[in-house]
Amino acid sequence: PLSAQLCRLWADALGLAQIGVEDSFYEKGADSLILARVAGQLREQLPQAQRLSYDTLLRQMLNEPNVAALARLLNQGEATPGAIAASGEAQRSSSSNALVVPFGGGDVGPVRVMFHAALGTLDYFQHLGRALADQQAGPVIGFAVADTEQYLALEPKRLIERVAEDYAERLIADGHQRFQLIGYCLGGLLATEVARRLLERGMEVVDLSLIDSIPMFIDTDEELAYEAIFVPNLNLDPVKTVFGAHIEDYDVYRAIDLLMARDNRRVPAGAMAALSGDPG
């Protein structure tokens, strides 16, 4: 059976004797790099996986890191947007680009909603989601991006607004009324905007939690600045990755202060790359 094949493949990838169909890859020692490698192996070894894109396979495992969910995807191929998922499975509706991933948590209490970061996946929330579900203090769900092409096609200046409106409408359509909202990185901005929309519609937001989520503190068209904000989503050091291993954090912030003083609190495109020397 397909599930048995997947269990053997994952056990080999993690150096284990065996792995269960519902076992979390993360709890068994996986990380995003191992998931990326296994996604490639799936396409090489399984005919069912060859019908799917590498991105689809990787995102599936980032959002639902277990064999049971992966087997469902491989058995059905590229699911149609309006496909109805069974209880306990990630769900997408035809009118929304939200992939809603259930973590459990019981039926009594406000629904606790975790919003993805910039990459649109829930890998950062796997441990937190299970810990919250173990409390049995209310259902726990995660919002991920269902269609990456649709997500990337959004106008950047309106992305937060458009996605937040979509997610708020999805929560209301699913019949929820009391919420605890949790956002990481860009997801913090989404959670804030979703909270505002829910309150405007008469819903109850009992708590709003932002994790490592800050707005842009500079007005800039500088690509290096945007790269530095994005790369932490890949578990990389923003300063060392974008500016070089020999650059210190303090020097980057000092350069930003210098450029903002020169250009009326803006950092124009190309300004950081054009810096030369050290004014002290």
Coordinates of C-alpha atoms in Angstrom, one line a residue:
P1 CA 0.0 0.0 0.0
L2 CA 1.0 3.6 -0.6
S3 CA 1.0 4.4 3.1
A4 CA 3.5 1.6 3.8
Q5 CA 5.8 2.9 1.1
L6 CA 5.7 6.4 2.5
C7 CA 6.4 5.1 6.0
R8 CA 9.4 3.2 4.8
L9 CA 10.7 6.2 2.8
W10 CA 10.3 8.5 5.8
A11 CA 11.8 6.1 8.3
D12 CA 14.9 5.8 6.1
A13 CA 15.1 9.6 5.7
L14 CA 15.0 10.0 9.5
G15 CA 17.2 7.0 10.3
L16 CA 14.4 5.3 12.2
A17 CA 13.3 1.7 12.3
Q18 CA 9.7 2.7 11.6
I19 CA 7.3 5.7 11.6
G20 CA 3.5 5.7 12.0
V21 CA 1.0 7.2 9.6
E22 CA -0.1 9.8 12.0
D23 CA 3.4 10.6 13.5
S24 CA 4.6 14.1 13.0
F25 CA 7.7 14.3 10.9
Y26 CA 8.9 17.2 13.1
E27 CA 8.5 15.3 16.3
K28 CA 10.5 12.4 14.8
G29 CA 13.4 14.7 14.0
A30 CA 12.7 16.2 10.6
D31 CA 13.4 19.8 9.6
S32 CA 12.6 21.9 6.5
L33 CA 15.8 20.7 4.7
I34 CA 14.9 17.0 5.2
L35 CA 11.3 17.8 4.0
A36 CA 12.8 19.4 0.9
R37 CA 15.0 16.4 0.2
V38 CA 12.1 13.9 0.7
A39 CA 9.9 15.9 -1.7
G40 CA 12.5 15.3 -4.4
Q41 CA 12.8 11.6 -3.5
L42 CA 9.0 11.3 -3.8
R43 CA 9.0 12.6 -7.3
E44 CA 11.9 10.3 -8.3
Q45 CA 10.4 7.1 -6.7
L46 CA 6.6 7.2 -6.8
P47 CA 4.5 7.5 -9.9
Q48 CA 1.7 9.2 -7.9
A49 CA 4.2 12.0 -6.9
Q50 CA 5.3 12.6 -10.4
R51 CA 1.9 14.1 -11.3
L52 CA 2.4 16.8 -8.7
S53 CA 4.8 19.7 -8.6
Y54 CA 7.8 19.8 -6.2
D55 CA 6.3 22.9 -4.6
T56 CA 2.9 21.1 -4.0
L57 CA 4.6 18.2 -2.3
L58 CA 6.8 20.3 -0.1
R59 CA 4.0 22.6 1.0
Q60 CA 1.8 19.7 1.8
M61 CA 4.4 18.3 4.1
L62 CA 5.2 21.7 5.7
N63 CA 1.5 22.2 6.4
E64 CA 0.5 18.6 7.4
P65 CA 3.7 16.8 8.3
N66 CA 2.5 13.2 8.5
V67 CA 2.2 10.2 6.2
A68 CA -1.6 10.0 6.4
A69 CA -2.1 13.5 4.9
L70 CA 0.6 12.9 2.3
A71 CA -1.0 9.7 1.2
R72 CA -4.3 11.4 0.8
L73 CA -2.7 14.0 -1.5
L74 CA -0.9 11.4 -3.6
N75 CA -4.1 9.3 -4.0
Q76 CA -6.2 12.2 -5.2
G77 CA -3.6 14.1 -7.2
E78 CA -3.9 17.8 -7.6
A79 CA -7.1 18.5 -5.7
T80 CA -9.7 20.7 -7.3
P81 CA -10.2 24.0 -5.5
G82 CA -13.8 23.1 -4.4
A83 CA -12.9 19.6 -3.1
I84 CA -14.6 18.9 0.3
A85 CA -12.2 17.4 2.8
A86 CA -13.2 14.9 5.4
S87 CA -13.2 15.7 9.1
G88 CA -9.7 16.2 10.4
E89 CA -8.2 17.1 7.0
A90 CA -7.0 20.4 5.6
Q91 CA -9.9 22.2 3.8
R92 CA -10.2 24.7 1.1
S93 CA -13.3 26.3 -0.3
S94 CA -13.8 27.4 -3.9
S95 CA -14.4 31.0 -2.8
S96 CA -11.2 31.4 -0.7
N97 CA -7.4 31.0 -1.1
A98 CA -7.1 29.8 2.5
L99 CA -6.1 26.3 3.3
V100 CA -7.5 25.6 6.8
V101 CA -5.5 23.0 8.7
P102 CA -7.1 21.6 11.9
F103 CA -4.9 20.7 14.8
G104 CA -7.6 19.5 17.2
G105 CA -8.2 21.1 20.6
G106 CA -11.8 20.1 21.4
D107 CA -15.0 22.0 20.7
V108 CA -15.4 24.1 23.9
G109 CA -13.8 27.6 23.8
P110 CA -12.8 30.2 21.3
V111 CA -11.3 29.0 18.0
R112 CA -7.6 29.7 18.0
V113 CA -6.3 30.7 14.6
M114 CA -2.7 30.7 13.6
F115 CA -1.7 32.8 10.5
H116 CA 1.2 31.9 8.2
A117 CA 4.3 34.0 7.6
A118 CA 5.4 35.3 4.2
L119 CA 6.0 31.9 2.7
G120 CA 2.4 30.9 3.2
T121 CA 3.1 27.7 5.1
L122 CA 2.5 26.5 8.7
D123 CA 5.9 24.9 9.4
Y124 CA 6.7 27.4 12.2
F125 CA 3.4 26.5 13.9
Q126 CA 3.6 22.8 14.1
H127 CA 4.9 22.5 17.7
L128 CA 2.8 25.4 18.9
G129 CA -0.4 24.1 17.2
R130 CA 0.0 20.7 18.9
A131 CA 0.7 22.2 22.3
L132 CA -2.4 24.4 22.1
A133 CA -4.5 21.4 20.9
D134 CA -3.3 19.4 23.9
Q135 CA -4.8 22.0 26.2
Q136 CA -8.3 21.1 25.0
A137 CA -9.4 24.7 25.4
G138 CA -11.0 25.2 22.0
P139 CA -10.4 24.2 18.4
V140 CA -7.0 25.1 16.9
I141 CA -6.7 25.8 13.2
G142 CA -3.9 27.1 11.0
F143 CA -4.3 29.3 7.9
A144 CA -2.0 28.6 5.0
V145 CA -2.0 29.6 1.4
A146 CA -3.8 27.2 -0.9
D147 CA -2.8 28.5 -4.3
T148 CA 0.7 30.1 -4.4
E149 CA 0.3 31.5 -7.9
Q150 CA -2.8 33.3 -6.8
Y151 CA -1.1 34.6 -3.7
L152 CA 2.0 35.8 -5.5
A153 CA -0.1 37.6 -8.2
L154 CA -1.6 39.9 -5.6
E155 CA -0.5 43.5 -5.7
P156 CA 2.2 43.9 -3.0
K157 CA 0.7 47.1 -1.6
R158 CA -2.7 45.5 -1.1
L159 CA -1.6 42.0 -0.2
I160 CA -2.3 42.3 3.6
E161 CA -5.7 43.9 2.9
R162 CA -6.8 41.4 0.3
V163 CA -5.6 38.3 2.2
A164 CA -7.0 39.5 5.5
E165 CA -10.4 40.1 4.0
D166 CA -10.4 36.6 2.4
Y167 CA -9.4 35.0 5.7
A168 CA -12.0 36.9 7.8
E169 CA -14.8 36.0 5.4
R170 CA -13.7 32.3 5.6
L171 CA -13.8 32.3 9.4
I172 CA -17.2 33.8 9.4
A173 CA -18.5 31.5 6.7
D174 CA -17.3 28.5 8.7
G175 CA -19.6 29.6 11.6
H176 CA -17.0 30.7 14.2
Q177 CA -17.9 33.6 16.5
R178 CA -15.2 33.8 19.2
F179 CA -11.5 34.0 18.3
Q180 CA -8.0 34.0 19.6
L181 CA -5.8 35.1 16.8
I182 CA -2.0 34.3 16.5
G183 CA 0.3 35.6 13.9
Y184 CA 4.0 35.1 13.2
C185 CA 6.1 37.6 11.2
L186 CA 3.9 38.8 8.3
G187 CA 1.1 36.7 9.8
G188 CA 1.0 39.2 12.7
L189 CA -0.1 41.9 10.2
L190 CA -2.7 39.5 8.8
A191 CA -3.9 38.6 12.3
T192 CA -4.3 42.3 13.2
E193 CA -6.2 43.1 10.0
V194 CA -8.4 40.0 10.4
A195 CA -9.2 41.0 14.0
R196 CA -10.3 44.5 12.9
R197 CA -12.6 43.0 10.3
L198 CA -14.1 40.4 12.7
L199 CA -14.8 43.1 15.3
E200 CA -16.4 45.3 12.6
R201 CA -18.8 42.4 11.9
G202 CA -19.8 41.9 15.5
M203 CA -17.5 38.9 16.3
E204 CA -15.6 38.5 19.5
V205 CA -11.8 38.6 19.5
V206 CA -10.8 37.5 23.0
D207 CA -7.0 37.8 22.3
L208 CA -4.6 38.9 19.6
S209 CA -1.0 37.5 19.9
L210 CA 1.8 38.7 17.6
I211 CA 5.0 36.7 17.4
D212 CA 8.2 38.4 16.1
S213 CA 6.0 40.7 14.0
I214 CA 6.9 44.3 13.4
P215 CA 5.9 46.7 10.6
M216 CA 8.5 48.2 8.3
F217 CA 10.3 50.9 10.3
I218 CA 11.7 52.6 7.2
D219 CA 10.2 54.0 4.0
T220 CA 12.3 52.2 1.3
D221 CA 12.5 50.9 -2.2
E222 CA 15.8 49.2 -1.4
E223 CA 15.7 45.5 -2.4
L224 CA 18.4 44.6 0.1
A225 CA 16.2 45.8 2.9
Y226 CA 13.3 43.7 1.7
E227 CA 15.6 40.6 1.4
A228 CA 16.8 41.1 5.0
I229 CA 13.2 41.1 6.1
F230 CA 12.3 38.0 4.1
V231 CA 15.3 35.6 4.7
P232 CA 14.4 34.9 8.4
N233 CA 11.5 32.9 7.0
L234 CA 14.2 30.5 5.7
N235 CA 15.9 30.2 9.1
L236 CA 18.8 32.3 7.9
D237 CA 20.6 35.2 9.5
P238 CA 19.4 38.3 7.7
V239 CA 22.6 40.4 8.1
K240 CA 25.0 37.6 7.3
T241 CA 23.0 36.2 4.4
V242 CA 22.2 39.5 2.6
F243 CA 25.2 41.7 3.5
G244 CA 28.0 39.2 4.0
A245 CA 29.6 37.1 6.8
H246 CA 32.0 39.9 7.7
I247 CA 29.3 42.5 8.3
E248 CA 28.1 43.2 11.8
D249 CA 24.4 43.9 12.7
Y250 CA 25.4 47.2 14.3
D251 CA 27.0 48.5 11.0
V252 CA 23.8 47.7 9.0
Y253 CA 21.6 49.7 11.4
R254 CA 24.2 52.5 11.4
A255 CA 24.1 52.6 7.6
I256 CA 20.3 52.8 7.5
D257 CA 20.4 55.7 10.0
L258 CA 22.9 57.5 7.8
L259 CA 20.8 57.0 4.6
M260 CA 17.6 58.1 6.3
A261 CA 19.4 61.3 7.5
R262 CA 20.6 62.0 3.9
D263 CA 17.2 61.3 2.2
N264 CA 14.5 62.7 4.4
R265 CA 13.9 59.5 6.3
R266 CA 13.8 57.3 3.1
V267 CA 16.2 54.7 1.8
P268 CA 16.0 54.8 -2.0
A269 CA 16.6 51.9 -4.3
G270 CA 20.3 51.0 -4.6
A271 CA 21.4 53.3 -1.8
M272 CA 22.8 50.6 0.5
A273 CA 24.8 48.9 -2.3
A274 CA 26.2 52.3 -3.3
L275 CA 27.7 53.0 0.1
S276 CA 31.5 53.1 0.2
G277 CA 33.9 53.7 3.0
D278 CA 33.0 54.2 6.6
P279 CA 32.2 57.8 7.8
G280 CA 32.8 56.6 11.4

